[in-house]
Coordinates of C-alpha atoms in Angstrom, one line a residue:
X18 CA -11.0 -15.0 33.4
X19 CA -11.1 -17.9 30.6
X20 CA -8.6 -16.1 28.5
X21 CA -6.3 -16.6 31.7
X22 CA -6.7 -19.5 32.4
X23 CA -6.2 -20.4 28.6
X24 CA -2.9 -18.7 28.3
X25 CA -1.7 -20.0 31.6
X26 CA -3.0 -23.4 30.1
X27 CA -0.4 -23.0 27.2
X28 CA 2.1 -22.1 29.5
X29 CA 1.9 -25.9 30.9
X30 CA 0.4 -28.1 28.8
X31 CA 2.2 -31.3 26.7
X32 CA 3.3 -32.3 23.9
X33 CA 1.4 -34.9 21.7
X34 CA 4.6 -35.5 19.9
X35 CA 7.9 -37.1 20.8
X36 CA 11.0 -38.7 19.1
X37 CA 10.8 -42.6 20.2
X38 CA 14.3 -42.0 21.8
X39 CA 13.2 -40.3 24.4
X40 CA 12.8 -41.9 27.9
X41 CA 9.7 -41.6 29.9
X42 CA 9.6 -39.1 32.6
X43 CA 6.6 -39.6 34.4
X44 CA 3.6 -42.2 34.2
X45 CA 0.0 -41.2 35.5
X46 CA -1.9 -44.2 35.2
X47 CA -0.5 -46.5 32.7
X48 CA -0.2 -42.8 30.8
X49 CA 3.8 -41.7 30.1
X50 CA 5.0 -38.4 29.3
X51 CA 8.1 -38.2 27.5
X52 CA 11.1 -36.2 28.1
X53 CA 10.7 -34.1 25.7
X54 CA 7.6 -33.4 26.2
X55 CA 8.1 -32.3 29.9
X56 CA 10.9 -30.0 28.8
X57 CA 8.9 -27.9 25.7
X58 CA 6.5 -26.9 28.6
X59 CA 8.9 -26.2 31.0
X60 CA 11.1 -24.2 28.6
X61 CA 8.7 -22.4 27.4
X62 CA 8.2 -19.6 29.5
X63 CA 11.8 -19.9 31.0
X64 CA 13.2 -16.5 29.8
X65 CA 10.1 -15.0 31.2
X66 CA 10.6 -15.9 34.9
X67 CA 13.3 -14.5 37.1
X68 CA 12.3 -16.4 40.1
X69 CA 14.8 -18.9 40.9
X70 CA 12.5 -21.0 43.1
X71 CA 10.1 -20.5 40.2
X72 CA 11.9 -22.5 37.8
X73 CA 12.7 -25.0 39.6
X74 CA 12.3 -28.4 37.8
X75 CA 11.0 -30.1 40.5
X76 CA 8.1 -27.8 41.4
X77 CA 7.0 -27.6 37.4
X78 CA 7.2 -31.4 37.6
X79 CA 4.4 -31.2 40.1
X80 CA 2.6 -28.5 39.0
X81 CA 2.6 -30.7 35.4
X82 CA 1.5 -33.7 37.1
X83 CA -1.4 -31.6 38.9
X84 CA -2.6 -30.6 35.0
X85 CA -2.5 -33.7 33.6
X86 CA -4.6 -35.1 36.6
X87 CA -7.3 -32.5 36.1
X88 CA -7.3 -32.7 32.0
X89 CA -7.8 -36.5 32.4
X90 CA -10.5 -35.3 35.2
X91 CA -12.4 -33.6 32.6
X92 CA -12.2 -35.9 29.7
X93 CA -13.5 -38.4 32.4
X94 CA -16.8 -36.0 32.7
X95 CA -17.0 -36.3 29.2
X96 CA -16.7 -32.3 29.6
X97 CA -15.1 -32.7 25.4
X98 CA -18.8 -33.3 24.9
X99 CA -20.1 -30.3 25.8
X100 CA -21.9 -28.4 23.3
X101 CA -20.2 -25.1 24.2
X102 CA -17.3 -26.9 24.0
X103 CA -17.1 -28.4 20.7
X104 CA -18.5 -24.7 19.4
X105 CA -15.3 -23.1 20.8
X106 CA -12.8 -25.8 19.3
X107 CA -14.7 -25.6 16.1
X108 CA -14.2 -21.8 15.9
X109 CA -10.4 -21.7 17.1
X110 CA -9.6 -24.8 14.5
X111 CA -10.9 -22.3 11.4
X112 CA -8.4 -19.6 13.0
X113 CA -5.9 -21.8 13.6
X114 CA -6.0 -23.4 10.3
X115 CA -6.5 -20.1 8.3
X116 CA -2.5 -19.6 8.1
X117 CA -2.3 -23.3 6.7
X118 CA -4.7 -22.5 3.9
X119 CA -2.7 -19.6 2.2
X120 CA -0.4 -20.1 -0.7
X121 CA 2.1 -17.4 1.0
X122 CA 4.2 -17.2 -2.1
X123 CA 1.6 -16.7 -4.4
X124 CA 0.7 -14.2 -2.1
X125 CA 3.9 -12.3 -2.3
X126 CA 3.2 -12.5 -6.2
X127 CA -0.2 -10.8 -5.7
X128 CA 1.3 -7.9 -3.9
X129 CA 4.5 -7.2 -5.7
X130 CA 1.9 -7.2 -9.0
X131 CA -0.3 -4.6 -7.3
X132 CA 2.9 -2.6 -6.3
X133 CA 3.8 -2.5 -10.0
X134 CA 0.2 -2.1 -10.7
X135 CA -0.6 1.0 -8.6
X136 CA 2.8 2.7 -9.7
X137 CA 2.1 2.3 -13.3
X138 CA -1.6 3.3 -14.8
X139 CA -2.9 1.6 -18.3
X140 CA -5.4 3.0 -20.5
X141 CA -7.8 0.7 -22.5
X142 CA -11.3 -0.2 -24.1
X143 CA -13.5 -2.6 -23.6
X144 CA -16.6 -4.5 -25.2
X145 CA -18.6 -7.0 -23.2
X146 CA -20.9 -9.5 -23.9
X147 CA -23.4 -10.2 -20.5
X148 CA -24.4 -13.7 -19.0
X149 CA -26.5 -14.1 -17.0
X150 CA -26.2 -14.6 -13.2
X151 CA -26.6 -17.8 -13.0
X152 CA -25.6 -18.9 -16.6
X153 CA -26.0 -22.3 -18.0
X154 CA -22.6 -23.9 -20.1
X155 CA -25.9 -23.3 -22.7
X156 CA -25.1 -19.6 -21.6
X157 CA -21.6 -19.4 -22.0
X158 CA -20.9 -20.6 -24.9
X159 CA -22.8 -18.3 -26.4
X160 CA -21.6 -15.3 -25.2
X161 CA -18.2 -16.9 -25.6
X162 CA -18.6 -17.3 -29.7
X163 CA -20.1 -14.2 -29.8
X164 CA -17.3 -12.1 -28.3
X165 CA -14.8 -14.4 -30.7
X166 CA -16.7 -13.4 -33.7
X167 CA -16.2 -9.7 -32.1
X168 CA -12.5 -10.1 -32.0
X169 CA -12.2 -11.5 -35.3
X170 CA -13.6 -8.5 -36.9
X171 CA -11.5 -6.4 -34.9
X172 CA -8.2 -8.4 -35.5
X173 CA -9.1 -8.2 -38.8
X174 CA -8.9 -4.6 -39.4
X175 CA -12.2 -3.3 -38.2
X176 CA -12.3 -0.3 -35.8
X177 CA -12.7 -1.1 -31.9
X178 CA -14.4 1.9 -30.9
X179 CA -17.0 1.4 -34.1
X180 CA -17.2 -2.0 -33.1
X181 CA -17.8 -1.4 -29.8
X182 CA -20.6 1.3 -30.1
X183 CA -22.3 -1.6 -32.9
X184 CA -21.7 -4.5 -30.1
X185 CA -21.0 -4.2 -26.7
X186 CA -23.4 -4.4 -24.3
X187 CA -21.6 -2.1 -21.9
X188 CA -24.5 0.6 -22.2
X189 CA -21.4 3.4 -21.8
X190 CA -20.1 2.6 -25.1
X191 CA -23.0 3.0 -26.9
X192 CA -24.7 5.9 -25.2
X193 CA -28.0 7.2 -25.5
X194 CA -28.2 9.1 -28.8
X195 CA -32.6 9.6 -28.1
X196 CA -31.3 12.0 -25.1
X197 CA -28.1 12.9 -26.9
X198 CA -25.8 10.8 -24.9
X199 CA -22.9 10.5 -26.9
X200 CA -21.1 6.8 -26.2
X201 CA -17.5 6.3 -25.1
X202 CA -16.4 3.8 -27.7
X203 CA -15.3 1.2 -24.7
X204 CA -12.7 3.7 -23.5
X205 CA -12.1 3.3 -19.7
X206 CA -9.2 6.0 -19.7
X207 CA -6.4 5.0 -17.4
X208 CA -6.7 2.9 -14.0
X209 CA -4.4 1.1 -11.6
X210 CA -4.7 -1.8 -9.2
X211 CA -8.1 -2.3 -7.5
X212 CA -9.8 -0.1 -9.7
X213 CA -11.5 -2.9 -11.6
X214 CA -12.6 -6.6 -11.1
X215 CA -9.1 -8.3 -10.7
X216 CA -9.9 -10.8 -14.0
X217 CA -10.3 -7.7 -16.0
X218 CA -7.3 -5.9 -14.2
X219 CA -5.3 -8.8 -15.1
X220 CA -6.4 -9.0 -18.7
X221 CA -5.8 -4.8 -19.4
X222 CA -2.2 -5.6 -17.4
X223 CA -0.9 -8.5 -19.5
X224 CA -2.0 -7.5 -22.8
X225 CA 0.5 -5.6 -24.9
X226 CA 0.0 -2.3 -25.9
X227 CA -2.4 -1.4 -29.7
X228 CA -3.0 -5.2 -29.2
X229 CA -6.4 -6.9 -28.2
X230 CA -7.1 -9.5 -25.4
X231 CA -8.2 -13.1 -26.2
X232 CA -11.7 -13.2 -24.7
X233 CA -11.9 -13.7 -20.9
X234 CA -14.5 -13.5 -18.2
X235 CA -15.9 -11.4 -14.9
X236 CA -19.0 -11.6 -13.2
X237 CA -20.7 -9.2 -15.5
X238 CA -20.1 -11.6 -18.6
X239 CA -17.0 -12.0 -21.5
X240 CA -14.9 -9.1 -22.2
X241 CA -11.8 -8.2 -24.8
X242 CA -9.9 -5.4 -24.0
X243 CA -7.8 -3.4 -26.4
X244 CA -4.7 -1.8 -25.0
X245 CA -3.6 2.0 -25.6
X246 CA -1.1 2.9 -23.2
X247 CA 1.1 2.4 -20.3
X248 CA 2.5 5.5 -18.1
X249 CA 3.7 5.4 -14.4
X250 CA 1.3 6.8 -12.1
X251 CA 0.9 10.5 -10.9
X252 CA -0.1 9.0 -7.6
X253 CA -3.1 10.7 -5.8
X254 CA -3.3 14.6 -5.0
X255 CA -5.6 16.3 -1.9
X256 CA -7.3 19.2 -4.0
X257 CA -10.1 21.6 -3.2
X258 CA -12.5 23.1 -5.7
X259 CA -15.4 25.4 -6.6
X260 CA -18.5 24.4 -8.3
X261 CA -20.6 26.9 -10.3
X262 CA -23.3 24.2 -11.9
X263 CA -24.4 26.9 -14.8
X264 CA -22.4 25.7 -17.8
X265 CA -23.5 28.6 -19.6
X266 CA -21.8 32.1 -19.9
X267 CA -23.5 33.4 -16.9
X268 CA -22.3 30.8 -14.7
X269 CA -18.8 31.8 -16.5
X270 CA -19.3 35.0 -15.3
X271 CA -20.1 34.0 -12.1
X272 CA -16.9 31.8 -12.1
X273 CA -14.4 34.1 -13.5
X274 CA -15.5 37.1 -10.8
X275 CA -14.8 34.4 -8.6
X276 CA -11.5 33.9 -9.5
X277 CA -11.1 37.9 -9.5
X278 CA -11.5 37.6 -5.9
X279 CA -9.0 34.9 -5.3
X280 CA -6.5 36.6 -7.3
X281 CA -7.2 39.5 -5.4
X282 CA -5.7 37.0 -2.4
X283 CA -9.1 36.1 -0.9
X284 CA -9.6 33.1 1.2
X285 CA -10.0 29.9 -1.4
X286 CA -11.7 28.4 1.8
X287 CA -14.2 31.3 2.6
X288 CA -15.5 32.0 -1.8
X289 CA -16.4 27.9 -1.5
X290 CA -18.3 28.0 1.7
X291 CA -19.8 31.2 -0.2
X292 CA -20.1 30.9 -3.9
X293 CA -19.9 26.8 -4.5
X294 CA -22.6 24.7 -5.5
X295 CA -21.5 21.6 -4.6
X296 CA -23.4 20.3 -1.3
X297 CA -20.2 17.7 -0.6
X298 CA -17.4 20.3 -0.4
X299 CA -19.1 23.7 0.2
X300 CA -18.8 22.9 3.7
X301 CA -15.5 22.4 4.2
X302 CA -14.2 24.8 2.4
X303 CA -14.3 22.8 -0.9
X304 CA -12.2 20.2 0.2
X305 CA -12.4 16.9 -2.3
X306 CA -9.8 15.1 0.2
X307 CA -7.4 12.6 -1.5
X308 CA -7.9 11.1 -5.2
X309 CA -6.3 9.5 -8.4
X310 CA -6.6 10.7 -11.8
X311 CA -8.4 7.8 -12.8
X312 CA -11.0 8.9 -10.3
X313 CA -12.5 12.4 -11.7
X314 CA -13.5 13.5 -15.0
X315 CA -10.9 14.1 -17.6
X316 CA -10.9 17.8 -17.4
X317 CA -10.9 17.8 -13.6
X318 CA -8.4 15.7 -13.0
X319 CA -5.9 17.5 -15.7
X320 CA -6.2 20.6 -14.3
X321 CA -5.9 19.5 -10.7
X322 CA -2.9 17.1 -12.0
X323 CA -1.4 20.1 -13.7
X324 CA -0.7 22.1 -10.4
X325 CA 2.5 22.3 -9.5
X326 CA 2.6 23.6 -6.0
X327 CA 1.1 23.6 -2.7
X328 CA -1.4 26.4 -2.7
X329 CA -1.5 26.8 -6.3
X330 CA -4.7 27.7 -8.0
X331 CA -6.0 26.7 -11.8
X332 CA -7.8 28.9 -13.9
X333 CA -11.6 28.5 -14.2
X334 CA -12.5 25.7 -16.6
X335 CA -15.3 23.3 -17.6
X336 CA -16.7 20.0 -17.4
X337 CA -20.3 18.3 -17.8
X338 CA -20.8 19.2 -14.0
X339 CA -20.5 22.9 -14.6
X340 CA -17.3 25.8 -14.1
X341 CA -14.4 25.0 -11.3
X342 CA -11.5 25.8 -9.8
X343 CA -9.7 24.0 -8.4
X344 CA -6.4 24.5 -5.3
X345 CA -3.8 22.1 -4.8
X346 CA -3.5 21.2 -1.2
X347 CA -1.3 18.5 -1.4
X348 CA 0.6 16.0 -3.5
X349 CA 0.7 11.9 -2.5
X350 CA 3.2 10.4 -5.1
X351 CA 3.9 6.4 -5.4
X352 CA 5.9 5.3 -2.1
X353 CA 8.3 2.4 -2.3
X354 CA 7.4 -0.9 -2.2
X355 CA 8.5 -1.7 1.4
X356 CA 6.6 1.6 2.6
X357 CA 3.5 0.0 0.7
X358 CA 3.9 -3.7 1.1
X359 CA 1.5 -4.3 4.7
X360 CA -0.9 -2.0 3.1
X361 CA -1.0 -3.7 -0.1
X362 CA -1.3 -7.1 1.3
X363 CA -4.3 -6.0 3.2
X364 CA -5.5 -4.9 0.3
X365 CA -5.0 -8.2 -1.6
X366 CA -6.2 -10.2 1.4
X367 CA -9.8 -8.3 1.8
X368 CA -9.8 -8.4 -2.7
X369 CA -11.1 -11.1 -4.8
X370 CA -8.1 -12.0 -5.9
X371 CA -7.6 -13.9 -2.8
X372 CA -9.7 -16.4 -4.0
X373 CA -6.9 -17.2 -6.3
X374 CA -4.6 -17.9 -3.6
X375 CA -7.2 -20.0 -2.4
X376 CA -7.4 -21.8 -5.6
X377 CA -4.1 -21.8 -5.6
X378 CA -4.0 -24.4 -2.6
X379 CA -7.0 -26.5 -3.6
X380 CA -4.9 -27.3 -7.0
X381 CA -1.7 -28.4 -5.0
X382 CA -4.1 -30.8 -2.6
X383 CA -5.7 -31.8 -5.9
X384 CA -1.9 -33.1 -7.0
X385 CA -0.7 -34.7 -4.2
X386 CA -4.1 -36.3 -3.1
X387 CA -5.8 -39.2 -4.1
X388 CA -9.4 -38.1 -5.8
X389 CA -11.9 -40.5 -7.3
X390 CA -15.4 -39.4 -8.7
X391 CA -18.1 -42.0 -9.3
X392 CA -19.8 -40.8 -12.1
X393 CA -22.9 -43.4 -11.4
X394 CA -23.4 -41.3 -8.2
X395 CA -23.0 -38.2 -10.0
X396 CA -26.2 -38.8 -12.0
X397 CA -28.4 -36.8 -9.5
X398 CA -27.0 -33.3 -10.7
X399 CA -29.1 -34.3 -13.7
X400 CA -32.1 -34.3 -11.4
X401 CA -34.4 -31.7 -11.4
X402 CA -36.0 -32.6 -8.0
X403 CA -32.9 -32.8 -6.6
X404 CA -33.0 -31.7 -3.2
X405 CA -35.9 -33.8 -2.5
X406 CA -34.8 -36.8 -3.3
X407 CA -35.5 -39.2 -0.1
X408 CA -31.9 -39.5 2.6
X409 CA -32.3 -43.1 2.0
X410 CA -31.6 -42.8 -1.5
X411 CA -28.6 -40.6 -1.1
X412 CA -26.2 -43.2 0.0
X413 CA -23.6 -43.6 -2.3
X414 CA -20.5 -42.1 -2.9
X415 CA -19.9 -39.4 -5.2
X416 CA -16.2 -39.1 -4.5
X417 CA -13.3 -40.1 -1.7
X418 CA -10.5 -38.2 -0.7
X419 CA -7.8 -40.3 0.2
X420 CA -10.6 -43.0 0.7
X421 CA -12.0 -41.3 2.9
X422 CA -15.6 -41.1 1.2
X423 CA -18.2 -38.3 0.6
X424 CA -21.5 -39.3 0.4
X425 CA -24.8 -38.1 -2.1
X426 CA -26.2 -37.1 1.1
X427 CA -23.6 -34.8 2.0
X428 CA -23.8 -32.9 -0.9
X429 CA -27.5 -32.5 -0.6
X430 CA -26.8 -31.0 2.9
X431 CA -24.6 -28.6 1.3
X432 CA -27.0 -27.4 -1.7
X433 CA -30.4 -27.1 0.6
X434 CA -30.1 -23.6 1.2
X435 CA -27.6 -22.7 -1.5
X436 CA -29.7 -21.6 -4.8
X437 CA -28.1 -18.8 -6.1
X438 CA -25.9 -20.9 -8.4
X439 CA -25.9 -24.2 -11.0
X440 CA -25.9 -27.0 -9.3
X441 CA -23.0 -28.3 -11.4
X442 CA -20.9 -25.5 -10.0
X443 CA -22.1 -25.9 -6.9
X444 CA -20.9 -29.6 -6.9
X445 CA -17.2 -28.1 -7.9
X446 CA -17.2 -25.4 -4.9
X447 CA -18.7 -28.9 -2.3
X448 CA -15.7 -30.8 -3.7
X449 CA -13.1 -27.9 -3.0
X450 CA -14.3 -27.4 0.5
X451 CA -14.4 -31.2 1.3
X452 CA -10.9 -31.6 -0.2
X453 CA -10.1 -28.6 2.6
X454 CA -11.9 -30.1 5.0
X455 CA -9.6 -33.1 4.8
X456 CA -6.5 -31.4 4.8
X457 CA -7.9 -28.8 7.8
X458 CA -8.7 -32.3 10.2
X459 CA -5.3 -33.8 9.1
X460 CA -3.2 -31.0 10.1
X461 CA -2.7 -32.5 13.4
X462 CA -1.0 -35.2 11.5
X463 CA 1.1 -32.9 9.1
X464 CA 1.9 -29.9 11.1
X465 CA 3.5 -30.5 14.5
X466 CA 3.3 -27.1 15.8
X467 CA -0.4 -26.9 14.4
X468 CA -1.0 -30.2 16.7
X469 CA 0.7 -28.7 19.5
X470 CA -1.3 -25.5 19.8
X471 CA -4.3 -27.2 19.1
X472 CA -4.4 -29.9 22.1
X473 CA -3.1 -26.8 23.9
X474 CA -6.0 -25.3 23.7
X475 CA -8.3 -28.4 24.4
X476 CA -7.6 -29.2 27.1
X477 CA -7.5 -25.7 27.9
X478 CA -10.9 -25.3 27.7
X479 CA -12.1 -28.3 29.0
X480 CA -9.8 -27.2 32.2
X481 CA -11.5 -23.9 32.6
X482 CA -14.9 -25.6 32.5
X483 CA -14.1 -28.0 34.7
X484 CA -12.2 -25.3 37.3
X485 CA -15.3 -23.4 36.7
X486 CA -17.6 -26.6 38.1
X487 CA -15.2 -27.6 40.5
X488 CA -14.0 -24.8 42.5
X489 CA -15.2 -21.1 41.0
X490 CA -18.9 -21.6 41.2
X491 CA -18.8 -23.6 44.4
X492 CA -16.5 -20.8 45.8
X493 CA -19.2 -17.8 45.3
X494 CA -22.2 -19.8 45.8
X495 CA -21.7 -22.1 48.5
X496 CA -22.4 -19.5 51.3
X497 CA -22.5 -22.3 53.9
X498 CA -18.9 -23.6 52.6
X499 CA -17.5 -19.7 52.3
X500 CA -18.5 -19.0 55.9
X501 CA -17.3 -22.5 57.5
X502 CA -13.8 -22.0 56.2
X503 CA -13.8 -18.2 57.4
X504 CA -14.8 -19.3 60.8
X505 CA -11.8 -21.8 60.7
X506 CA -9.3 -19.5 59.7
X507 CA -11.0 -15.9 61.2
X508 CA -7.3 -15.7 63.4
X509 CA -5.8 -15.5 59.9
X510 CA -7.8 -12.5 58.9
X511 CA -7.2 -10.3 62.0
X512 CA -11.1 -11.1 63.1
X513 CA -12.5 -8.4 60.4
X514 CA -16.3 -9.0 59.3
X515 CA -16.5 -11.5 56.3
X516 CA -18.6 -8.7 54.4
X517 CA -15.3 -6.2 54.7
X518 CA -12.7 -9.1 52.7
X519 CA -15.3 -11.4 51.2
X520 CA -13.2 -10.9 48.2
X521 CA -9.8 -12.1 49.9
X522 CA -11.5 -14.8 51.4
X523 CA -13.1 -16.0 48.3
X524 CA -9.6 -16.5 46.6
X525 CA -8.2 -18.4 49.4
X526 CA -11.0 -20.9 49.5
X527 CA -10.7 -21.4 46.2
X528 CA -7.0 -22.5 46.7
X529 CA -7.9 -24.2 49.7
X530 CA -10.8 -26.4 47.8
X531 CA -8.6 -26.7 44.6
X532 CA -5.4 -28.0 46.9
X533 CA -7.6 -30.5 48.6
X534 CA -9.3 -31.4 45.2
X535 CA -5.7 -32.0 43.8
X536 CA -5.3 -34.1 46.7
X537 CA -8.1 -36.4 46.1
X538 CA -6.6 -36.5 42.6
X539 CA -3.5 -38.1 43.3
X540 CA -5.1 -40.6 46.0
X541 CA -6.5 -42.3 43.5
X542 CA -4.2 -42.2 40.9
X543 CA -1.0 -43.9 40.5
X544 CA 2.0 -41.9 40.0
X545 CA 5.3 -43.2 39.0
X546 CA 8.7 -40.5 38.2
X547 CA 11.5 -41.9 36.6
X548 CA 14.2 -40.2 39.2
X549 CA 16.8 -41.2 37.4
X550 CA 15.7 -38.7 34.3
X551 CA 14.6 -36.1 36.7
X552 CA 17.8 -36.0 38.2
X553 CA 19.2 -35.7 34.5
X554 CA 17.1 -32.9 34.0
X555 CA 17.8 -31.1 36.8
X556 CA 21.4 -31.3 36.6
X557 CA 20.8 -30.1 32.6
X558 CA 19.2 -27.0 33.9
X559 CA 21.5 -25.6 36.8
X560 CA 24.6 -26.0 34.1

């Protein structure tokens, strides 16, 4: 029932903006309505209604005036102070906002780079040097010289893969030669878009091929990446397989009698459910469902790659996991970029790289407001006790937005709970959201349509809560009221029982209470219609 009343709400509410031009329409007590302002209400639905009497500009001009007496009605209850309320506003004005906070250009960027991104695979090494979690600028630096020094020597002619297995501390690369775990080297073999942490999908992207990254960083610490190759993608295929684990020759045995049987045009689907050994698959028939090369074993994903048609079937072969074959099912190659542009920008929108659009936006408020730091006030980052530091101490400013100031205190309020980071980065993120926060509760001044929607919904609510006080709840509960008014009007109802049409009857005592409440409304208000613009407006409307 609220969302009704809501969307009937937008359907006749006002405008909090109007060109000074405009004459005034109506005045409800000392309060004038522009215009303008009647007409975006009343031509908003227009299309929508083929009811002559319906859109008649007269009628909407009362039903308007009828709103606006109950809005003011509620804000006179001080209903805006509602807890409930302010909850609801507080909730709609993030979703409302959200739109506002996107950079959708840089967007567009994001997605057309993971289109060329997921068509075409690279193929690179790494080394990393770790920091910790939450690592000092103590920290960072040194991970940061160290992985220079790294490059240097690898610049300078030394090998990366030697390099890396002497270095990184990517335990892959090294290995574990005490259990005769040979290392990788770095090598990552190829991978596309959303395979890795964007800032290291970024790196292996723009860095030339046989050259070697400048050092950069992820979560997991500093990285440089060395560059092999660049191929388009071979897309994802839908493959089946069978598993014998023995990588000795009697599982080869086992595997190539197998492979007899297929040949011998046995059911793929029935010698997995029988002879495989992998739990996942066996089940189904061996089905691995859909995959990129990137995402099996070298081996595997050759020899499933290497089928040509549906149905067709590789000879056995071997990886660390044991003897397979595997059946093609189907092939999924790269679709165009229109076909994959919604996906993809779902993709990019639920990614971290999101959070560079969001930068993104925080850098153009940065230029075009006014930012001042006070660096006196700033002095409690250096304190240890920080968060305990008496409210009465916390007083001064640490920056302003636009003069609008931020206060020690608030930033306090802000770090309480939060520990899982520096306190010096935690003083950038505060100063990012309260720069958002200004631009979110000045977008009534900035985006007319934002304002519009907004007060639309305002007094939306407040008009369901106060319908709900005035009319609703009295309606069901007031038994005494219900039955009164049935008495009065029981001709109306053909004499049937109450108990057989409570539900009719409800409804019309609810317009009957509301119609009479409207009434007392206007009895004490004081109404004034400029006829001579109504008359204009009607006249507008029949041409």
């Amino acid at each position: 029932m609220k969302k009704v009343i809501v969307l009937f709400v937008l359907s006749i509410s006002f405008s909090v903006f109007s060109q000074k031009k405009d004459k005034v329409l109506v005045t409800i007590d000392g309060e004038a309505t522009k215009v303008s302002e009647f007409k975006r209400v009343y031509e908003k639905n227009l299309d929508a209604i083929d009811d002559d009497e319906a859109k008649d500009v007269t009628k909407n001009l009362e039903l308007y005036i009828n709103y606006r007496l109950k809005v003011k009605e509620a804000y006179k209850n001080k209903l805006d102070t509602l807890p409930s309320y302010k909850r609801e506003m507080e909730t709609y004005k993030n979703q409302l906002s959200a739109p506002y906070l996107q950079d959708t250009t840089f967007i567009d960027k994001l997605v057309k780079d993971a289109y060329f991104r997921t068509k075409n695979e690279v193929k690179a090494k790494h080394i990393l040097i770790r920091t910790p979690r939450d690592a000092s600028p103590k920290d960072t630096l040194e991970a940061y010289t160290k992985i220079s020094k790294i490059r240097d020597r690898i610049v300078n002619g030394e090998d990366f893969e030697k390099v890396a297995i002497e270095t990184s501390e990517d335990q892959s690369a090294k290995g574990n030669p005490a259990s005769g775990v040979k290392g990788n080297g770095g090598n990552l073999g190829y991978f596309s878009a959303f395979s890795m942490v964007y800032p290291f999908e970024d790196a292996a992207y723009t860095t030339k091929v046989d050259e070697v990254s400048k050092p950069f960083k992820t979560r997991f610490g500093y990285h440089i990446v060395k560059v092999d190759e660049f191929r388009p993608s071979k897309g994802e295929v839908e493959a089946a397989h069978i598993l014998i684990r023995d990588t000795t020759n009697v599982g080869k045995k086992v595997i190539d009698s197998v492979y007899q049987k297929i040949l011998a045009n046995e059911k793929f689907e029935d010698l997995a459910k029988e002879y495989s050994e992998d739990p996942g698959s066996k089940a189904t028939g061996g089905k691995l469902g859909k995959f990129a090369a990137n995402r099996m074993v070298k081996p595997f994903s050759d020899a499933a790659f290497a089928l040509e048609n549906e149905g067709d079937v590789s000879k056995p072969f071997k990886t660390r996991f044991g003897w397979h074959i595997v059946k093609l099912i189907k092939k999924h190659p790269i679709q165009s970029y229109e076909e994959m542009k919604d996906a993809l920008k779902t993709k990019v929108k639920k990614s971290s790289r999101m959070q560079l659009s969001d930068q993104a936006v925080i850098n153009r408020l940065k230029s075009e407001y006014s930012i001042a730091e006070f660096e006196e006030a700033k002095k409690i980052l250096n304190n240890p006790k920080l968060r305990s530091i008496a409210k009465d101490s916390l007083q001064k400013t640490m920056f302003s937005v636009n003069k609008t100031k931020i206060l020690q205190e608030d930033f306090i309020k802000y770090i309480r709970n939060r520990r899982h980071k520096p306190v010096f980065v935690l003083y950038e993120d505060f100063k990012n959201q309260e720069i958002l926060n200004y631009y979110k509760e000045n977008l009534v001044h900035t985006e007319p349509e934002y304002a519009y929607t907004l007060k639309e919904y305002q007094d939306g609510l407040l008009l369901f809560e106060l319908m709900q006080q005035k009319i609703w709840e009295k309606s069901t509960k007031d038994s005494i009221g219900l039955k009164n008014y049935f008495s009065k009007n029981v001709d109306k109802y053909e004499n049937k029982d109450l108990k057989e049409i409570k539900g009719r009857v409800i409804n019309d005592y609810q317009n009957d209470l509301e119609k009479k409440w409207i009434a007392d409304l206007r009895k004490r208000s004081v109404i004034t219609v400029n006829k001579k613009q109504l008359k204009k407006l009607i006249k507008q409307y029949k041409k």
